[in-house]
PDB file of C-alpha atoms in Angstrom:
ATOM      1  CA  MET A   1      -0.004   0.006   0.001  1.00 47.00           C
ATOM      2  CA  LYS A   2       2.943   2.371   0.538  1.00 42.00           C
ATOM      3  CA  LYS A   3       3.107   5.233  -1.855  1.00 41.00           C
ATOM      4  CA  ILE A   4       6.051   5.459  -4.243  1.00 33.00           C
ATOM      5  CA  ILE A   5       4.652   7.718  -6.937  1.00 33.00           C
ATOM      6  CA  TYR A   6       6.462  10.808  -5.659  1.00 33.00           C
ATOM      7  CA  ASN A   7       9.839   9.309  -6.638  1.00 33.00           C
ATOM      8  CA  PHE A   8       8.655   8.845 -10.203  1.00 31.00           C
ATOM      9  CA  ILE A   9       7.245  12.368 -10.323  1.00 28.00           C
ATOM     10  CA  PHE A  10      10.477  13.900  -9.138  1.00 31.00           C
ATOM     11  CA  VAL A  11      12.496  11.844 -11.611  1.00 32.00           C
ATOM     12  CA  LEU A  12      10.364  13.313 -14.376  1.00 32.00           C
ATOM     13  CA  ILE A  13      10.638  16.833 -13.013  1.00 30.00           C
ATOM     14  CA  LEU A  14      14.397  16.586 -12.484  1.00 34.00           C
ATOM     15  CA  SER A  15      15.016  15.032 -15.881  1.00 36.00           C
ATOM     16  CA  GLY A  16      13.127  17.893 -17.494  1.00 38.00           C
ATOM     17  CA  PHE A  17      15.059  20.383 -15.385  1.00 33.00           C
ATOM     18  CA  PHE A  18      18.528  19.062 -16.258  1.00 34.00           C
ATOM     19  CA  SER A  19      17.692  18.585 -19.924  1.00 38.00           C
ATOM     20  CA  CYS A  20      17.233  22.312 -20.370  1.00 41.00           C
ATOM     21  CA  ASN A  21      19.568  23.981 -22.822  1.00 37.00           C
ATOM     22  CA  LYS A  22      22.826  25.243 -21.273  1.00 33.00           C
ATOM     23  CA  ASP A  23      22.071  28.663 -22.705  1.00 40.00           C
ATOM     24  CA  ASN A  24      19.344  28.996 -20.081  1.00 41.00           C
ATOM     25  CA  ILE A  25      21.710  28.732 -17.111  1.00 38.00           C
ATOM     26  CA  ASN A  26      21.868  32.465 -16.596  1.00 47.00           C
ATOM     27  CA  GLN A  27      18.154  33.052 -17.154  1.00 49.00           C
ATOM     28  CA  PRO A  28      15.984  34.349 -14.279  1.00 52.00           C
ATOM     29  CA  VAL A  29      14.597  31.696 -11.942  1.00 50.00           C
ATOM     30  CA  SER A  30      11.109  30.654 -13.077  1.00 56.00           C
ATOM     31  CA  GLN A  31       8.091  29.856 -10.922  1.00 57.00           C
ATOM     32  CA  ASP A  32       8.539  26.192 -11.855  1.00 58.00           C
ATOM     33  CA  ASP A  33      12.142  26.301 -10.609  1.00 67.00           C
ATOM     34  CA  GLU A  34      11.045  27.888  -7.352  1.00 71.00           C
ATOM     35  CA  MET A  35       8.299  25.288  -6.918  1.00 60.00           C
ATOM     36  CA  LEU A  36      10.807  22.504  -7.597  1.00 69.00           C
ATOM     37  CA  ALA A  37      13.233  23.921  -5.046  1.00 73.00           C
ATOM     38  CA  ARG A  38      10.502  24.226  -2.410  1.00 72.00           C
ATOM     39  CA  SER A  39       9.238  20.728  -3.153  1.00 73.00           C
ATOM     40  CA  LYS A  40      12.706  19.265  -2.778  1.00 78.00           C
ATOM     41  CA  GLN A  41      13.100  21.011   0.561  1.00 83.00           C
ATOM     42  CA  VAL A  42       9.774  19.652   1.808  1.00 84.00           C
ATOM     43  CA  ILE A  43      10.578  16.115   0.667  1.00 84.00           C
ATOM     44  CA  THR A  44      13.979  16.309   2.347  1.00 86.00           C
ATOM     45  CA  ARG A  45      12.387  17.481   5.574  1.00 88.00           C
ATOM     46  CA  ILE A  46       9.876  14.629   5.546  1.00 87.00           C
ATOM     47  CA  LYS A  47      12.539  12.058   4.737  1.00 88.00           C
ATOM     48  CA  ASN A  48      14.713  13.303   7.597  1.00 90.00           C
ATOM     49  CA  PHE A  49      11.773  12.902   9.953  1.00 90.00           C
ATOM     50  CA  ASP A  50      11.114   9.421   8.563  1.00 89.00           C
ATOM     51  CA  ALA A  51      14.735   8.477   9.240  1.00 89.00           C
ATOM     52  CA  LYS A  52      14.355   9.608  12.846  1.00 88.00           C
ATOM     53  CA  MET A  53      11.155   7.556  13.231  1.00 89.00           C
ATOM     54  CA  ARG A  54      13.107   4.487  12.116  1.00 86.00           C
ATOM     55  CA  SER A  55      16.235   5.118  14.176  1.00 86.00           C
ATOM     56  CA  ASN A  56      17.424   4.817  17.763  1.00 86.00           C
ATOM     57  CA  LEU A  57      16.881   8.348  19.009  1.00 75.00           C
ATOM     58  CA  LYS A  58      19.243  10.252  21.278  1.00 73.00           C
ATOM     59  CA  ALA A  59      18.032  10.438  24.881  1.00 79.00           C
ATOM     60  CA  GLY A  60      16.263  13.692  25.607  1.00 85.00           C
ATOM     61  CA  GLU A  61      16.014  14.847  21.979  1.00 90.00           C
ATOM     62  CA  LYS A  62      13.015  17.138  21.553  1.00 93.00           C
ATOM     63  CA  ILE A  63      10.856  18.770  18.881  1.00 94.00           C
ATOM     64  CA  SER A  64       8.100  21.399  19.097  1.00 96.00           C
ATOM     65  CA  ILE A  65       4.541  20.136  19.260  1.00 96.00           C
ATOM     66  CA  ASP A  66       3.635  22.078  16.104  1.00 95.00           C
ATOM     67  CA  SER A  67       6.529  20.559  14.160  1.00 94.00           C
ATOM     68  CA  SER A  68       5.637  17.076  15.376  1.00 94.00           C
ATOM     69  CA  VAL A  69       2.037  17.467  14.179  1.00 94.00           C
ATOM     70  CA  TRP A  70       3.190  18.729  10.763  1.00 91.00           C
ATOM     71  CA  ASN A  71       5.687  15.905  10.351  1.00 92.00           C
ATOM     72  CA  LEU A  72       3.321  13.185  11.532  1.00 93.00           C
ATOM     73  CA  GLU A  73       0.759  14.260   8.952  1.00 90.00           C
ATOM     74  CA  ALA A  74       3.238  14.802   6.116  1.00 89.00           C
ATOM     75  CA  LEU A  75       4.989  11.448   6.571  1.00 91.00           C
ATOM     76  CA  GLN A  76       1.738   9.469   6.583  1.00 90.00           C
ATOM     77  CA  ASN A  77       0.489  11.200   3.452  1.00 87.00           C
ATOM     78  CA  LEU A  78       3.781  10.830   1.609  1.00 85.00           C
ATOM     79  CA  THR A  79       4.060   7.162   2.591  1.00 87.00           C
ATOM     80  CA  TYR A  80       0.496   5.932   2.221  1.00 87.00           C
ATOM     81  CA  ALA A  81      -1.826   8.376   0.465  1.00 84.00           C
ATOM     82  CA  PHE A  82      -3.025   8.342  -3.155  1.00 76.00           C
ATOM     83  CA  PRO A  83      -4.826  11.721  -3.275  1.00 69.00           C
ATOM     84  CA  ASP A  84      -5.659  11.542  -6.997  1.00 59.00           C
ATOM     85  CA  SER A  85      -7.226   8.097  -7.019  1.00 60.00           C
ATOM     86  CA  ALA A  86     -10.629   7.795  -8.716  1.00 59.00           C
ATOM     87  CA  MET A  87     -12.982   5.763  -6.558  1.00 65.00           C
ATOM     88  CA  ASN A  88     -16.738   5.703  -6.183  1.00 66.00           C
ATOM     89  CA  ASP A  89     -17.150   5.749  -2.390  1.00 75.00           C
ATOM     90  CA  PHE A  90     -15.541   7.633   0.465  1.00 81.00           C
ATOM     91  CA  LYS A  91     -15.334   7.077   4.212  1.00 87.00           C
ATOM     92  CA  VAL A  92     -13.723   9.017   7.046  1.00 87.00           C
ATOM     93  CA  MET A  93     -12.398   7.376  10.231  1.00 91.00           C
ATOM     94  CA  LYS A  94     -10.781   9.080  13.223  1.00 92.00           C
ATOM     95  CA  SER A  95      -8.400   8.052  15.992  1.00 95.00           C
ATOM     96  CA  ASN A  96      -7.190   9.956  19.079  1.00 97.00           C
ATOM     97  CA  TYR A  97      -3.803  10.053  20.823  1.00 97.00           C
ATOM     98  CA  THR A  98      -1.996  11.790  23.654  1.00 97.00           C
ATOM     99  CA  ILE A  99       1.600  12.895  24.080  1.00 96.00           C
ATOM    100  CA  GLY A 100       3.485  14.544  26.956  1.00 96.00           C
ATOM    101  CA  ILE A 101       4.528  18.182  26.512  1.00 96.00           C
ATOM    102  CA  ASP A 102       6.757  20.483  28.589  1.00 95.00           C
ATOM    103  CA  ASP A 103       6.196  24.106  29.567  1.00 93.00           C
ATOM    104  CA  ASN A 104       7.973  25.331  26.423  1.00 94.00           C
ATOM    105  CA  GLY A 105       5.729  23.401  24.022  1.00 94.00           C
ATOM    106  CA  MET A 106       8.340  20.741  23.335  1.00 96.00           C
ATOM    107  CA  VAL A 107       7.855  16.963  23.173  1.00 95.00           C
ATOM    108  CA  LEU A 108      10.323  14.113  23.285  1.00 95.00           C
ATOM    109  CA  MET A 109      11.160  12.642  19.880  1.00 93.00           C
ATOM    110  CA  SER A 110      10.878   9.180  21.428  1.00 93.00           C
ATOM    111  CA  ASP A 111       7.251   9.985  22.352  1.00 95.00           C
ATOM    112  CA  VAL A 112       6.598  11.269  18.831  1.00 95.00           C
ATOM    113  CA  GLN A 113       8.068   8.051  17.513  1.00 93.00           C
ATOM    114  CA  SER A 114       5.636   6.071  19.705  1.00 95.00           C
ATOM    115  CA  VAL A 115       2.662   8.139  18.533  1.00 96.00           C
ATOM    116  CA  TYR A 116       3.645   7.673  14.896  1.00 94.00           C
ATOM    117  CA  THR A 117       3.703   3.918  15.355  1.00 94.00           C
ATOM    118  CA  GLN A 118       0.255   4.080  16.943  1.00 96.00           C
ATOM    119  CA  MET A 119      -1.090   6.206  14.084  1.00 94.00           C
ATOM    120  CA  GLU A 120       0.402   3.871  11.511  1.00 93.00           C
ATOM    121  CA  ASP A 121      -1.165   0.873  13.248  1.00 94.00           C
ATOM    122  CA  SER A 122      -4.534   2.689  13.370  1.00 94.00           C
ATOM    123  CA  LEU A 123      -4.352   3.578   9.697  1.00 93.00           C
ATOM    124  CA  LEU A 124      -3.580   0.022   8.589  1.00 92.00           C
ATOM    125  CA  TYR A 125      -6.210  -1.452  10.895  1.00 93.00           C
ATOM    126  CA  LYS A 126      -8.927   0.871   9.599  1.00 93.00           C
ATOM    127  CA  TYR A 127      -7.780   0.284   6.016  1.00 90.00           C
ATOM    128  CA  GLY A 128      -8.228  -3.453   6.642  1.00 89.00           C
ATOM    129  CA  GLN A 129     -11.778  -2.899   7.877  1.00 90.00           C
ATOM    130  CA  ILE A 130     -12.895  -1.704   4.437  1.00 88.00           C
ATOM    131  CA  THR A 131     -14.095  -4.814   2.602  1.00 83.00           C
ATOM    132  CA  SER A 132     -13.606  -3.536  -0.938  1.00 78.00           C
ATOM    133  CA  ASP A 133     -10.626  -4.952  -2.854  1.00 68.00           C
ATOM    134  CA  ALA A 134     -10.126  -1.592  -4.559  1.00 72.00           C
ATOM    135  CA  LYS A 135      -9.358   0.872  -1.774  1.00 82.00           C
ATOM    136  CA  VAL A 136      -6.815   3.590  -1.022  1.00 82.00           C
ATOM    137  CA  LEU A 137      -6.039   6.218   1.585  1.00 87.00           C
ATOM    138  CA  ARG A 138      -6.788   9.656   0.134  1.00 82.00           C
ATOM    139  CA  PHE A 139      -5.443  11.663   3.072  1.00 86.00           C
ATOM    140  CA  SER A 140      -4.409  11.630   6.720  1.00 90.00           C
ATOM    141  CA  ASP A 141      -5.173  14.847   8.649  1.00 90.00           C
ATOM    142  CA  VAL A 142      -3.301  15.088  11.958  1.00 92.00           C
ATOM    143  CA  ALA A 143      -4.462  17.819  14.341  1.00 92.00           C
ATOM    144  CA  LEU A 144      -3.521  19.222  17.738  1.00 95.00           C
ATOM    145  CA  ASP A 145      -6.939  19.322  19.363  1.00 95.00           C
ATOM    146  CA  SER A 146      -5.997  20.716  22.781  1.00 96.00           C
ATOM    147  CA  ILE A 147      -3.362  20.977  25.497  1.00 96.00           C
ATOM    148  CA  VAL A 148      -4.336  20.289  29.080  1.00 96.00           C
ATOM    149  CA  GLY A 149      -1.543  20.730  31.569  1.00 95.00           C
ATOM    150  CA  ARG A 150       1.376  18.681  30.332  1.00 95.00           C
ATOM    151  CA  THR A 151      -0.669  16.545  27.944  1.00 96.00           C
ATOM    152  CA  ALA A 152      -1.323  17.305  24.269  1.00 96.00           C
ATOM    153  CA  TYR A 153      -4.363  15.656  22.660  1.00 97.00           C
ATOM    154  CA  LEU A 154      -3.942  14.762  19.014  1.00 96.00           C
ATOM    155  CA  SER A 155      -6.236  13.235  16.424  1.00 94.00           C
ATOM    156  CA  ALA A 156      -5.720  11.640  13.021  1.00 93.00           C
ATOM    157  CA  THR A 157      -8.568  11.727  10.515  1.00 92.00           C
ATOM    158  CA  PHE A 158      -8.187   9.172   7.718  1.00 92.00           C
ATOM    159  CA  GLY A 159     -10.063   9.606   4.453  1.00 88.00           C
ATOM    160  CA  PHE A 160     -10.434   6.329   2.538  1.00 88.00           C
ATOM    161  CA  ALA A 161     -11.708   5.952  -1.013  1.00 79.00           C
ATOM    162  CA  PHE A 162     -12.932   2.604  -2.270  1.00 79.00           C
ATOM    163  CA  ASN A 163     -14.833   0.799  -5.038  1.00 70.00           C
ATOM    164  CA  ILE A 164     -13.853   1.305  -8.667  1.00 58.00           C
ATOM    165  CA  LEU A 165     -14.710   4.461 -10.512  1.00 53.00           C
ATOM    166  CA  SER A 166     -11.753   4.663 -12.860  1.00 60.00           C
ATOM    167  CA  PHE A 167      -9.475   1.743 -12.101  1.00 72.00           C
ATOM    168  CA  TYR A 168      -8.469   1.145 -15.721  1.00 82.00           C
ATOM    169  CA  LEU A 169      -7.890   3.073 -18.920  1.00 83.00           C
ATOM    170  CA  PRO A 170     -11.456   4.041 -19.917  1.00 82.00           C
ATOM    171  CA  PHE A 171     -13.159   3.020 -23.144  1.00 89.00           C
ATOM    172  CA  GLU A 172     -13.661   6.163 -25.196  1.00 89.00           C
ATOM    173  CA  ASP A 173     -16.756   6.989 -27.245  1.00 89.00           C
ATOM    174  CA  ASP A 174     -15.213   5.551 -30.418  1.00 89.00           C
ATOM    175  CA  ASP A 175     -13.945   2.387 -28.712  1.00 94.00           C
ATOM    176  CA  ASP A 176     -16.376   0.037 -30.431  1.00 97.00           C
ATOM    177  CA  TRP A 177     -14.573  -3.243 -31.136  1.00 98.00           C
ATOM    178  CA  LEU A 178     -15.589  -6.524 -32.735  1.00 98.00           C
ATOM    179  CA  TRP A 179     -16.019  -9.134 -29.986  1.00 98.00           C
ATOM    180  CA  GLY A 180     -12.832 -11.100 -30.789  1.00 97.00           C
ATOM    181  CA  THR A 181     -11.091 -13.171 -33.439  1.00 97.00           C
ATOM    182  CA  LEU A 182     -11.943 -16.856 -33.395  1.00 95.00           C
ATOM    183  CA  THR A 183      -8.864 -17.902 -35.361  1.00 93.00           C
ATOM    184  CA  GLN A 184      -6.394 -15.533 -33.692  1.00 93.00           C
ATOM    185  CA  THR A 185      -4.793 -18.482 -31.868  1.00 86.00           C
ATOM    186  CA  TYR A 186      -3.855 -19.845 -35.312  1.00 90.00           C
ATOM    187  CA  GLY A 187      -2.069 -16.646 -36.268  1.00 91.00           C
ATOM    188  CA  ASP A 188      -4.860 -14.643 -37.878  1.00 95.00           C
ATOM    189  CA  PRO A 189      -4.804 -10.881 -37.151  1.00 96.00           C
ATOM    190  CA  PRO A 190      -7.420  -9.416 -34.773  1.00 97.00           C
ATOM    191  CA  LEU A 191     -10.509  -8.113 -36.487  1.00 97.00           C
ATOM    192  CA  GLY A 192     -10.278  -4.520 -35.227  1.00 97.00           C
ATOM    193  CA  LYS A 193     -13.049  -2.002 -34.634  1.00 97.00           C
ATOM    194  CA  CYS A 194     -16.674  -2.233 -35.665  1.00 97.00           C
ATOM    195  CA  ASN A 195     -16.178   0.461 -38.304  1.00 96.00           C
ATOM    196  CA  GLY A 196     -13.535  -1.590 -40.090  1.00 96.00           C
ATOM    197  CA  THR A 197     -10.504   0.287 -38.777  1.00 96.00           C
ATOM    198  CA  GLU A 198      -7.675  -1.064 -36.580  1.00 96.00           C
ATOM    199  CA  TYR A 199      -7.704  -4.394 -38.417  1.00 97.00           C
ATOM    200  CA  GLY A 200      -4.719  -6.415 -37.265  1.00 95.00           C
ATOM    201  CA  VAL A 201      -4.267  -4.184 -34.215  1.00 96.00           C
ATOM    202  CA  SER A 202      -6.745  -5.373 -31.601  1.00 97.00           C
ATOM    203  CA  ASP A 203     -10.289  -6.567 -30.886  1.00 98.00           C
ATOM    204  CA  GLY A 204     -12.748  -6.586 -28.001  1.00 98.00           C
ATOM    205  CA  SER A 205     -11.202  -9.393 -25.966  1.00 97.00           C
ATOM    206  CA  ASP A 206      -7.695  -7.997 -26.478  1.00 96.00           C
ATOM    207  CA  GLU A 207      -8.816  -4.582 -25.224  1.00 96.00           C
ATOM    208  CA  LEU A 208     -10.404  -6.092 -22.101  1.00 96.00           C
ATOM    209  CA  GLN A 209      -7.348  -8.245 -21.414  1.00 95.00           C
ATOM    210  CA  ARG A 210      -4.984  -5.300 -21.779  1.00 93.00           C
ATOM    211  CA  ARG A 211      -6.868  -3.213 -19.230  1.00 92.00           C
ATOM    212  CA  LEU A 212      -7.358  -5.999 -16.707  1.00 90.00           C
ATOM    213  CA  ASN A 213      -3.618  -6.752 -16.753  1.00 89.00           C
ATOM    214  CA  ASN A 214      -2.654  -3.078 -16.431  1.00 83.00           C
ATOM    215  CA  PRO A 215      -4.686  -1.301 -13.718  1.00 83.00           C
ATOM    216  CA  TYR A 216      -3.845   2.259 -12.710  1.00 73.00           C
ATOM    217  CA  LEU A 217      -3.367   1.265  -9.085  1.00 64.00           C
ATOM    218  CA  LEU A 218      -0.076  -0.581  -8.620  1.00 59.00           C
ATOM    219  CA  PHE A 219       1.559  -2.189  -5.611  1.00 56.00           C
ATOM    220  CA  ASP A 220       4.566  -0.624  -3.962  1.00 52.00           C
ATOM    221  CA  GLY A 221       7.976  -2.102  -4.589  1.00 55.00           C
ATOM    222  CA  GLN A 222       9.204  -4.976  -6.705  1.00 64.00           C
ATOM    223  CA  TYR A 223       7.487  -8.262  -6.130  1.00 70.00           C
ATOM    224  CA  THR A 224       7.163 -11.754  -7.499  1.00 75.00           C
ATOM    225  CA  PHE A 225       4.642 -14.568  -7.195  1.00 82.00           C
ATOM    226  CA  THR A 226       4.899 -18.055  -5.770  1.00 83.00           C
ATOM    227  CA  ASP A 227       2.412 -20.940  -5.789  1.00 84.00           C
ATOM    228  CA  LEU A 228       0.821 -19.852  -9.053  1.00 90.00           C
ATOM    229  CA  GLU A 229      -2.495 -21.439  -9.981  1.00 91.00           C
ATOM    230  CA  THR A 230      -4.798 -20.853 -12.953  1.00 93.00           C
ATOM    231  CA  VAL A 231      -8.574 -21.136 -12.934  1.00 95.00           C
ATOM    232  CA  GLU A 232     -11.074 -20.751 -15.761  1.00 96.00           C
ATOM    233  CA  ALA A 233     -14.297 -18.799 -16.206  1.00 97.00           C
ATOM    234  CA  THR A 234     -16.810 -17.948 -18.914  1.00 97.00           C
ATOM    235  CA  GLY A 235     -20.053 -16.034 -19.174  1.00 96.00           C
ATOM    236  CA  TYR A 236     -21.876 -19.329 -18.918  1.00 95.00           C
ATOM    237  CA  ASP A 237     -20.540 -19.634 -15.372  1.00 96.00           C
ATOM    238  CA  TYR A 238     -21.637 -16.099 -14.455  1.00 97.00           C
ATOM    239  CA  ASN A 239     -25.046 -15.550 -16.037  1.00 95.00           C
ATOM    240  CA  GLU A 240     -23.459 -13.999 -19.132  1.00 96.00           C
ATOM    241  CA  ARG A 241     -21.767 -11.201 -17.131  1.00 96.00           C
ATOM    242  CA  LEU A 242     -18.757 -12.060 -19.292  1.00 98.00           C
ATOM    243  CA  TYR A 243     -19.263 -11.882 -23.054  1.00 98.00           C
ATOM    244  CA  VAL A 244     -21.468 -14.509 -24.684  1.00 97.00           C
ATOM    245  CA  GLY A 245     -22.507 -13.838 -28.302  1.00 97.00           C
ATOM    246  CA  TRP A 246     -26.120 -13.286 -29.236  1.00 95.00           C
ATOM    247  CA  ASP A 247     -26.123 -13.474 -33.031  1.00 93.00           C
ATOM    248  CA  TYR A 248     -23.909 -16.309 -34.311  1.00 94.00           C
ATOM    249  CA  PRO A 249     -22.304 -16.428 -36.871  1.00 94.00           C
ATOM    250  CA  GLU A 250     -22.149 -12.626 -36.824  1.00 95.00           C
ATOM    251  CA  ASN A 251     -19.090 -11.049 -35.270  1.00 97.00           C
ATOM    252  CA  ASN A 252     -20.879  -8.971 -32.676  1.00 98.00           C
ATOM    253  CA  CYS A 253     -19.919  -5.342 -32.159  1.00 98.00           C
ATOM    254  CA  LEU A 254     -19.066  -4.523 -28.542  1.00 98.00           C
ATOM    255  CA  THR A 255     -19.745  -0.822 -28.067  1.00 96.00           C
ATOM    256  CA  ASN A 256     -17.748   1.167 -25.522  1.00 94.00           C
ATOM    257  CA  ASP A 257     -20.673   0.940 -23.079  1.00 92.00           C
ATOM    258  CA  LEU A 258     -20.795  -2.850 -23.402  1.00 95.00           C
ATOM    259  CA  LEU A 259     -17.031  -3.074 -22.992  1.00 95.00           C
ATOM    260  CA  ASP A 260     -17.239  -0.905 -19.857  1.00 91.00           C
ATOM    261  CA  TYR A 261     -19.850  -3.311 -18.507  1.00 92.00           C
ATOM    262  CA  TYR A 262     -17.730  -6.399 -19.235  1.00 96.00           C
ATOM    263  CA  LEU A 263     -14.662  -4.656 -17.764  1.00 94.00           C
ATOM    264  CA  VAL A 264     -16.392  -3.966 -14.449  1.00 89.00           C
ATOM    265  CA  GLN A 265     -17.918  -7.443 -14.315  1.00 94.00           C
ATOM    266  CA  SER A 266     -14.555  -9.017 -15.169  1.00 96.00           C
ATOM    267  CA  HIS A 267     -12.818  -7.074 -12.416  1.00 92.00           C
ATOM    268  CA  ASN A 268     -15.408  -8.062  -9.818  1.00 90.00           C
ATOM    269  CA  ILE A 269     -15.391 -11.733 -10.811  1.00 95.00           C
ATOM    270  CA  ILE A 270     -11.598 -11.882 -10.856  1.00 95.00           C
ATOM    271  CA  ASN A 271     -10.875  -9.964  -7.648  1.00 90.00           C
ATOM    272  CA  ASN A 272     -13.771 -10.441  -5.229  1.00 88.00           C
ATOM    273  CA  TYR A 273     -13.729 -13.585  -3.095  1.00 89.00           C
ATOM    274  CA  SER A 274     -17.542 -13.487  -2.963  1.00 88.00           C
ATOM    275  CA  GLU A 275     -17.685 -14.358  -6.682  1.00 93.00           C
ATOM    276  CA  GLY A 276     -16.109 -17.757  -6.032  1.00 93.00           C
ATOM    277  CA  LEU A 277     -13.339 -17.502  -8.648  1.00 96.00           C
ATOM    278  CA  ARG A 278     -10.502 -15.918  -6.650  1.00 94.00           C
ATOM    279  CA  ILE A 279      -8.390 -18.430  -4.733  1.00 94.00           C
ATOM    280  CA  GLU A 280      -8.333 -17.880  -0.991  1.00 91.00           C
ATOM    281  CA  GLY A 281      -5.095 -16.309   0.200  1.00 86.00           C
ATOM    282  CA  LYS A 282      -3.829 -15.519  -3.297  1.00 90.00           C
ATOM    283  CA  SER A 283      -3.690 -12.350  -5.385  1.00 87.00           C
ATOM    284  CA  PHE A 284      -4.460 -11.723  -9.030  1.00 90.00           C
ATOM    285  CA  ALA A 285      -1.389 -12.170 -11.252  1.00 88.00           C
ATOM    286  CA  SER A 286      -2.726 -12.069 -14.819  1.00 91.00           C
ATOM    287  CA  VAL A 287      -5.578 -12.998 -17.135  1.00 94.00           C
ATOM    288  CA  GLN A 288      -5.650 -14.427 -20.639  1.00 93.00           C
ATOM    289  CA  ILE A 289      -8.897 -14.068 -22.609  1.00 96.00           C
ATOM    290  CA  ASP A 290      -9.347 -16.487 -25.505  1.00 96.00           C
ATOM    291  CA  ASP A 291     -12.002 -16.238 -28.196  1.00 97.00           C
ATOM    292  CA  ASP A 292     -14.030 -19.428 -28.402  1.00 97.00           C
ATOM    293  CA  LEU A 293     -17.087 -21.032 -29.945  1.00 96.00           C
ATOM    294  CA  LEU A 294     -19.612 -23.239 -28.215  1.00 94.00           C
ATOM    295  CA  ILE A 295     -20.795 -25.879 -30.672  1.00 90.00           C
ATOM    296  CA  ALA A 296     -24.261 -27.000 -29.677  1.00 83.00           C
ATOM    297  CA  ASN A 297     -27.859 -26.630 -30.854  1.00 83.00           C
ATOM    298  CA  TYR A 298     -27.410 -22.875 -30.676  1.00 90.00           C
ATOM    299  CA  PRO A 299     -23.727 -22.063 -31.403  1.00 95.00           C
ATOM    300  CA  LYS A 300     -22.378 -18.933 -29.764  1.00 96.00           C
ATOM    301  CA  HIS A 301     -19.123 -17.051 -29.614  1.00 97.00           C
ATOM    302  CA  PHE A 302     -17.837 -16.344 -26.111  1.00 98.00           C
ATOM    303  CA  HIS A 303     -14.807 -15.190 -24.128  1.00 98.00           C
ATOM    304  CA  TYR A 304     -12.883 -17.823 -22.184  1.00 97.00           C
ATOM    305  CA  TYR A 305     -10.937 -16.471 -19.185  1.00 97.00           C
ATOM    306  CA  TYR A 306      -7.776 -18.089 -17.806  1.00 96.00           C
ATOM    307  CA  VAL A 307      -7.084 -16.262 -14.545  1.00 95.00           C
ATOM    308  CA  THR A 308      -3.800 -16.845 -12.720  1.00 94.00           C
ATOM    309  CA  TYR A 309      -3.414 -16.192  -8.987  1.00 92.00           C
ATOM    310  CA  GLY A 310      -0.412 -16.475  -6.704  1.00 90.00           C
ATOM    311  CA  ILE A 311       1.068 -15.458  -3.391  1.00 84.00           C
ATOM    312  CA  ARG A 312       2.689 -12.034  -3.775  1.00 78.00           C
ATOM    313  CA  ILE A 313       6.207 -11.815  -2.325  1.00 77.00           C
ATOM    314  CA  LEU A 314       7.975  -8.459  -2.016  1.00 65.00           C
ATOM    315  CA  ILE A 315      11.582  -8.600  -3.188  1.00 61.00           C
ATOM    316  CA  GLY A 316      12.522  -4.968  -2.824  1.00 45.00           C
ATOM    317  CA  ASN A 317      11.276  -1.410  -2.592  1.00 42.00           C
ATOM    318  CA  GLN A 318      11.780   1.403  -5.058  1.00 42.00           C
ATOM    319  CA  THR A 319      12.174   4.022  -2.349  1.00 45.00           C
ATOM    320  CA  ASN A 320      15.531   4.766  -0.805  1.00 45.00           C
TER     321      ASN A 320
END
């Protein structure tokens, strides 16, 4: 769940900055340059605080209560939050904490470290209480609510977003694709769009497969899978929530609205334990969608899903 996007953003910003023409070295500092400099300072400050939260602190080391609140909030948001995620539902949960404070408004770093651990535990516990498979933290708002004597009362308000709104690349208005290509497994090119374009480029099943294997929301760090296992599914297993043709031998046109429907249904069937397809204790690894034909009294084209699950094992983290 940890957030790593900021590293990628800064790589892009910095690469653009250093690729500027050398003739611009003596030019006045732009607003973008000033924003970049401020951003780097903020990130450095947060990372320094993070290092302290992970280290053995010096005895008696202190920080102001205002600085501790700012840093507690900033580190949680930088580490865990996806503020630009597109989800359908939103929920706010709150936790409360206390920390000792002296007459000068200073608190022990060791106490701040303890409170951060408590906040992190609260965040992850509340995150786990949300049953949706598609869920993110949008923000963590840490506040100093009051000071009574030598005790400061803090709160952390967590805003969680969940349930898909835009989990994949959307189908645009002109994304009307023929259902699939029955002989593609024998080397024939995909049939393309309903209007005759994009022949040899893609088809309906290819477009669904591409999106399902490439969601916007990615896991933090490098990982691999063990104990891989593949299961199968078709629309016949799920009341035609996955594509089943209606006009054989015609190559049905799947409009963008229909493809959106099959995309959402595919995601739910693949990822939700309640659908009965996902293997207990394992995560989605990939899906292959084949184009097939049921030969019976009423032949129909349909999509055949091969869904692979495994146990995700972290092998490294992209953050420093």
